[in-house]
Amino acid sequence: MTFEQGRIAGNELFEVEHQRLSRLVADMDRLREGATVEELAGEAPPCLERWQLVQRPAPCLVGLSFGHPLLPGIGRPIITSDLVLLTTDGSWARTVSRWYRLGTPADPESASKGYRPWN
Protein backbone atom coordinates (compact mmCIF):
# COMPACT_ATOMS: atom_id res chain seq x y z
CA MET A 1 0.00 0.00 0.00
CA THR A 2 1.29 3.41 -0.81
CA PHE A 3 0.23 6.68 0.77
CA GLU A 4 1.25 10.30 0.85
CA GLN A 5 2.68 11.36 4.21
CA GLY A 6 0.52 13.82 6.05
CA ARG A 7 -2.46 12.84 3.92
CA ILE A 8 -3.68 9.64 5.55
CA ALA A 9 -7.07 11.07 6.53
CA GLY A 10 -9.56 10.08 3.89
CA ASN A 11 -7.28 7.46 2.28
CA GLU A 12 -9.84 4.67 1.84
CA LEU A 13 -7.29 1.89 1.27
CA PHE A 14 -5.39 2.89 4.41
CA GLU A 15 -8.60 2.94 6.46
CA VAL A 16 -9.67 -0.51 5.22
CA GLU A 17 -6.25 -1.98 6.04
CA HIS A 18 -6.20 -0.26 9.44
CA GLN A 19 -9.61 -1.70 10.34
CA ARG A 20 -8.58 -5.17 9.17
CA LEU A 21 -5.36 -5.14 11.21
CA SER A 22 -7.14 -3.63 14.22
CA ARG A 23 -9.58 -6.58 14.21
CA LEU A 24 -6.61 -8.97 14.06
CA VAL A 25 -4.91 -7.31 17.04
CA ALA A 26 -8.19 -7.30 18.96
CA ASP A 27 -8.53 -11.06 18.38
CA MET A 28 -4.94 -11.64 19.50
CA ASP A 29 -5.59 -9.59 22.66
CA ARG A 30 -8.72 -11.60 23.42
CA LEU A 31 -6.84 -14.90 22.92
CA ARG A 32 -4.24 -13.68 25.41
CA GLU A 33 -7.10 -12.98 27.84
CA GLY A 34 -8.41 -16.53 27.50
CA ALA A 35 -11.12 -16.26 24.85
CA THR A 36 -11.67 -19.35 22.71
CA VAL A 37 -11.39 -19.42 18.93
CA GLU A 38 -15.06 -20.41 18.75
CA GLU A 39 -16.02 -17.25 20.66
CA LEU A 40 -13.94 -15.06 18.35
CA ALA A 41 -14.89 -16.66 15.05
CA GLY A 42 -18.61 -15.97 15.46
CA GLU A 43 -21.63 -17.99 14.42
CA ALA A 44 -20.88 -18.71 10.75
CA PRO A 45 -17.16 -18.54 9.94
CA PRO A 46 -16.20 -19.66 6.43
CA CYS A 47 -14.83 -23.19 6.17
CA LEU A 48 -11.95 -24.42 3.99
CA GLU A 49 -12.04 -28.01 2.78
CA ARG A 50 -9.08 -29.77 1.16
CA TRP A 51 -6.92 -26.98 2.59
CA GLN A 52 -3.16 -26.90 2.57
CA LEU A 53 -0.45 -24.60 3.78
CA VAL A 54 1.32 -22.87 0.90
CA GLN A 55 3.82 -20.05 0.58
CA ARG A 56 3.74 -16.87 -1.39
CA PRO A 57 5.86 -14.00 -0.17
CA ALA A 58 3.91 -14.57 3.03
CA PRO A 59 2.32 -17.85 4.20
CA CYS A 60 -1.34 -18.29 3.37
CA LEU A 61 -3.86 -21.08 2.89
CA VAL A 62 -5.52 -22.38 -0.24
CA GLY A 63 -8.63 -24.49 -0.24
CA LEU A 64 -12.28 -24.78 -1.11
CA SER A 65 -14.34 -22.08 0.61
CA PHE A 66 -17.80 -22.59 2.07
CA GLY A 67 -19.69 -19.66 3.57
CA HIS A 68 -17.16 -16.90 2.84
CA PRO A 69 -18.78 -13.50 3.42
CA LEU A 70 -17.15 -11.84 0.38
CA LEU A 71 -16.49 -14.75 -2.00
CA PRO A 72 -19.82 -16.44 -2.74
CA GLY A 73 -20.14 -20.02 -3.85
CA ILE A 74 -19.96 -23.51 -2.47
CA GLY A 75 -16.58 -25.18 -2.73
CA ARG A 76 -15.02 -22.15 -4.39
CA PRO A 77 -11.21 -22.39 -4.69
CA ILE A 78 -9.56 -19.49 -2.87
CA ILE A 79 -6.22 -18.25 -1.60
CA THR A 80 -6.49 -16.55 1.77
CA SER A 81 -4.82 -13.39 2.91
CA ASP A 82 -1.59 -13.79 4.89
CA LEU A 83 -1.72 -16.49 7.54
CA VAL A 84 -1.07 -15.17 11.04
CA LEU A 85 -2.26 -17.90 13.42
CA LEU A 86 -2.89 -21.62 13.03
CA THR A 87 -3.99 -23.88 15.86
CA THR A 88 -1.62 -26.76 16.48
CA ASP A 89 -4.40 -29.25 15.76
CA GLY A 90 -5.12 -27.65 12.39
CA SER A 91 -8.74 -26.86 13.18
CA TRP A 92 -8.63 -23.03 13.07
CA ALA A 93 -6.63 -20.39 11.22
CA ARG A 94 -6.54 -16.60 11.54
CA THR A 95 -5.50 -14.72 8.45
CA VAL A 96 -5.06 -10.99 8.33
CA SER A 97 -8.69 -10.77 7.19
CA ARG A 98 -10.65 -13.29 9.25
CA TRP A 99 -10.91 -16.58 11.11
CA TYR A 100 -11.37 -19.82 9.19
CA ARG A 101 -12.68 -23.07 10.58
CA LEU A 102 -10.55 -25.71 8.89
CA GLY A 103 -12.15 -28.88 7.61
CA THR A 104 -10.37 -31.81 6.06
CA PRO A 105 -6.85 -30.96 4.86
CA ALA A 106 -5.81 -31.79 1.29
CA ASP A 107 -2.79 -33.59 2.74
CA PRO A 108 -3.41 -35.17 6.16
CA GLU A 109 0.17 -34.28 7.13
CA SER A 110 -0.64 -30.55 6.68
CA ALA A 111 -2.71 -30.40 9.86
CA SER A 112 0.00 -31.93 12.02
CA LYS A 113 2.92 -29.82 10.76
CA GLY A 114 1.78 -26.73 12.63
CA TYR A 115 2.83 -23.24 11.65
CA ARG A 116 4.02 -20.43 13.84
CA PRO A 117 4.86 -17.29 11.86
CA TRP A 118 6.79 -15.87 14.82
CA ASN A 119 9.24 -18.84 14.90
Coordinates of C-alpha atoms in Angstrom, one line a residue:
M1 CA 0.0 0.0 0.0
T2 CA 1.3 3.4 -0.8
F3 CA 0.2 6.7 0.8
E4 CA 1.2 10.3 0.9
Q5 CA 2.7 11.4 4.2
G6 CA 0.5 13.8 6.1
R7 CA -2.5 12.8 3.9
I8 CA -3.7 9.6 5.6
A9 CA -7.1 11.1 6.5
G10 CA -9.6 10.1 3.9
N11 CA -7.3 7.5 2.3
E12 CA -9.8 4.7 1.8
L13 CA -7.3 1.9 1.3
F14 CA -5.4 2.9 4.4
E15 CA -8.6 2.9 6.5
V16 CA -9.7 -0.5 5.2
E17 CA -6.3 -2.0 6.0
H18 CA -6.2 -0.3 9.4
Q19 CA -9.6 -1.7 10.3
R20 CA -8.6 -5.2 9.2
L21 CA -5.4 -5.1 11.2
S22 CA -7.1 -3.6 14.2
R23 CA -9.6 -6.6 14.2
L24 CA -6.6 -9.0 14.1
V25 CA -4.9 -7.3 17.0
A26 CA -8.2 -7.3 19.0
D27 CA -8.5 -11.1 18.4
M28 CA -4.9 -11.6 19.5
D29 CA -5.6 -9.6 22.7
R30 CA -8.7 -11.6 23.4
L31 CA -6.8 -14.9 22.9
R32 CA -4.2 -13.7 25.4
E33 CA -7.1 -13.0 27.8
G34 CA -8.4 -16.5 27.5
A35 CA -11.1 -16.3 24.8
T36 CA -11.7 -19.4 22.7
V37 CA -11.4 -19.4 18.9
E38 CA -15.1 -20.4 18.7
E39 CA -16.0 -17.2 20.7
L40 CA -13.9 -15.1 18.4
A41 CA -14.9 -16.7 15.1
G42 CA -18.6 -16.0 15.5
E43 CA -21.6 -18.0 14.4
A44 CA -20.9 -18.7 10.7
P45 CA -17.2 -18.5 9.9
P46 CA -16.2 -19.7 6.4
C47 CA -14.8 -23.2 6.2
L48 CA -11.9 -24.4 4.0
E49 CA -12.0 -28.0 2.8
R50 CA -9.1 -29.8 1.2
W51 CA -6.9 -27.0 2.6
Q52 CA -3.2 -26.9 2.6
L53 CA -0.4 -24.6 3.8
V54 CA 1.3 -22.9 0.9
Q55 CA 3.8 -20.1 0.6
R56 CA 3.7 -16.9 -1.4
P57 CA 5.9 -14.0 -0.2
A58 CA 3.9 -14.6 3.0
P59 CA 2.3 -17.9 4.2
C60 CA -1.3 -18.3 3.4
L61 CA -3.9 -21.1 2.9
V62 CA -5.5 -22.4 -0.2
G63 CA -8.6 -24.5 -0.2
L64 CA -12.3 -24.8 -1.1
S65 CA -14.3 -22.1 0.6
F66 CA -17.8 -22.6 2.1
G67 CA -19.7 -19.7 3.6
H68 CA -17.2 -16.9 2.8
P69 CA -18.8 -13.5 3.4
L70 CA -17.2 -11.8 0.4
L71 CA -16.5 -14.7 -2.0
P72 CA -19.8 -16.4 -2.7
G73 CA -20.1 -20.0 -3.8
I74 CA -20.0 -23.5 -2.5
G75 CA -16.6 -25.2 -2.7
R76 CA -15.0 -22.1 -4.4
P77 CA -11.2 -22.4 -4.7
I78 CA -9.6 -19.5 -2.9
I79 CA -6.2 -18.3 -1.6
T80 CA -6.5 -16.6 1.8
S81 CA -4.8 -13.4 2.9
D82 CA -1.6 -13.8 4.9
L83 CA -1.7 -16.5 7.5
V84 CA -1.1 -15.2 11.0
L85 CA -2.3 -17.9 13.4
L86 CA -2.9 -21.6 13.0
T87 CA -4.0 -23.9 15.9
T88 CA -1.6 -26.8 16.5
D89 CA -4.4 -29.2 15.8
G90 CA -5.1 -27.7 12.4
S91 CA -8.7 -26.9 13.2
W92 CA -8.6 -23.0 13.1
A93 CA -6.6 -20.4 11.2
R94 CA -6.5 -16.6 11.5
T95 CA -5.5 -14.7 8.5
V96 CA -5.1 -11.0 8.3
S97 CA -8.7 -10.8 7.2
R98 CA -10.6 -13.3 9.2
W99 CA -10.9 -16.6 11.1
Y100 CA -11.4 -19.8 9.2
R101 CA -12.7 -23.1 10.6
L102 CA -10.6 -25.7 8.9
G103 CA -12.2 -28.9 7.6
T104 CA -10.4 -31.8 6.1
P105 CA -6.8 -31.0 4.9
A106 CA -5.8 -31.8 1.3
D107 CA -2.8 -33.6 2.7
P108 CA -3.4 -35.2 6.2
E109 CA 0.2 -34.3 7.1
S110 CA -0.6 -30.6 6.7
A111 CA -2.7 -30.4 9.9
S112 CA 0.0 -31.9 12.0
K113 CA 2.9 -29.8 10.8
G114 CA 1.8 -26.7 12.6
Y115 CA 2.8 -23.2 11.7
R116 CA 4.0 -20.4 13.8
P117 CA 4.9 -17.3 11.9
W118 CA 6.8 -15.9 14.8
N119 CA 9.2 -18.8 14.9

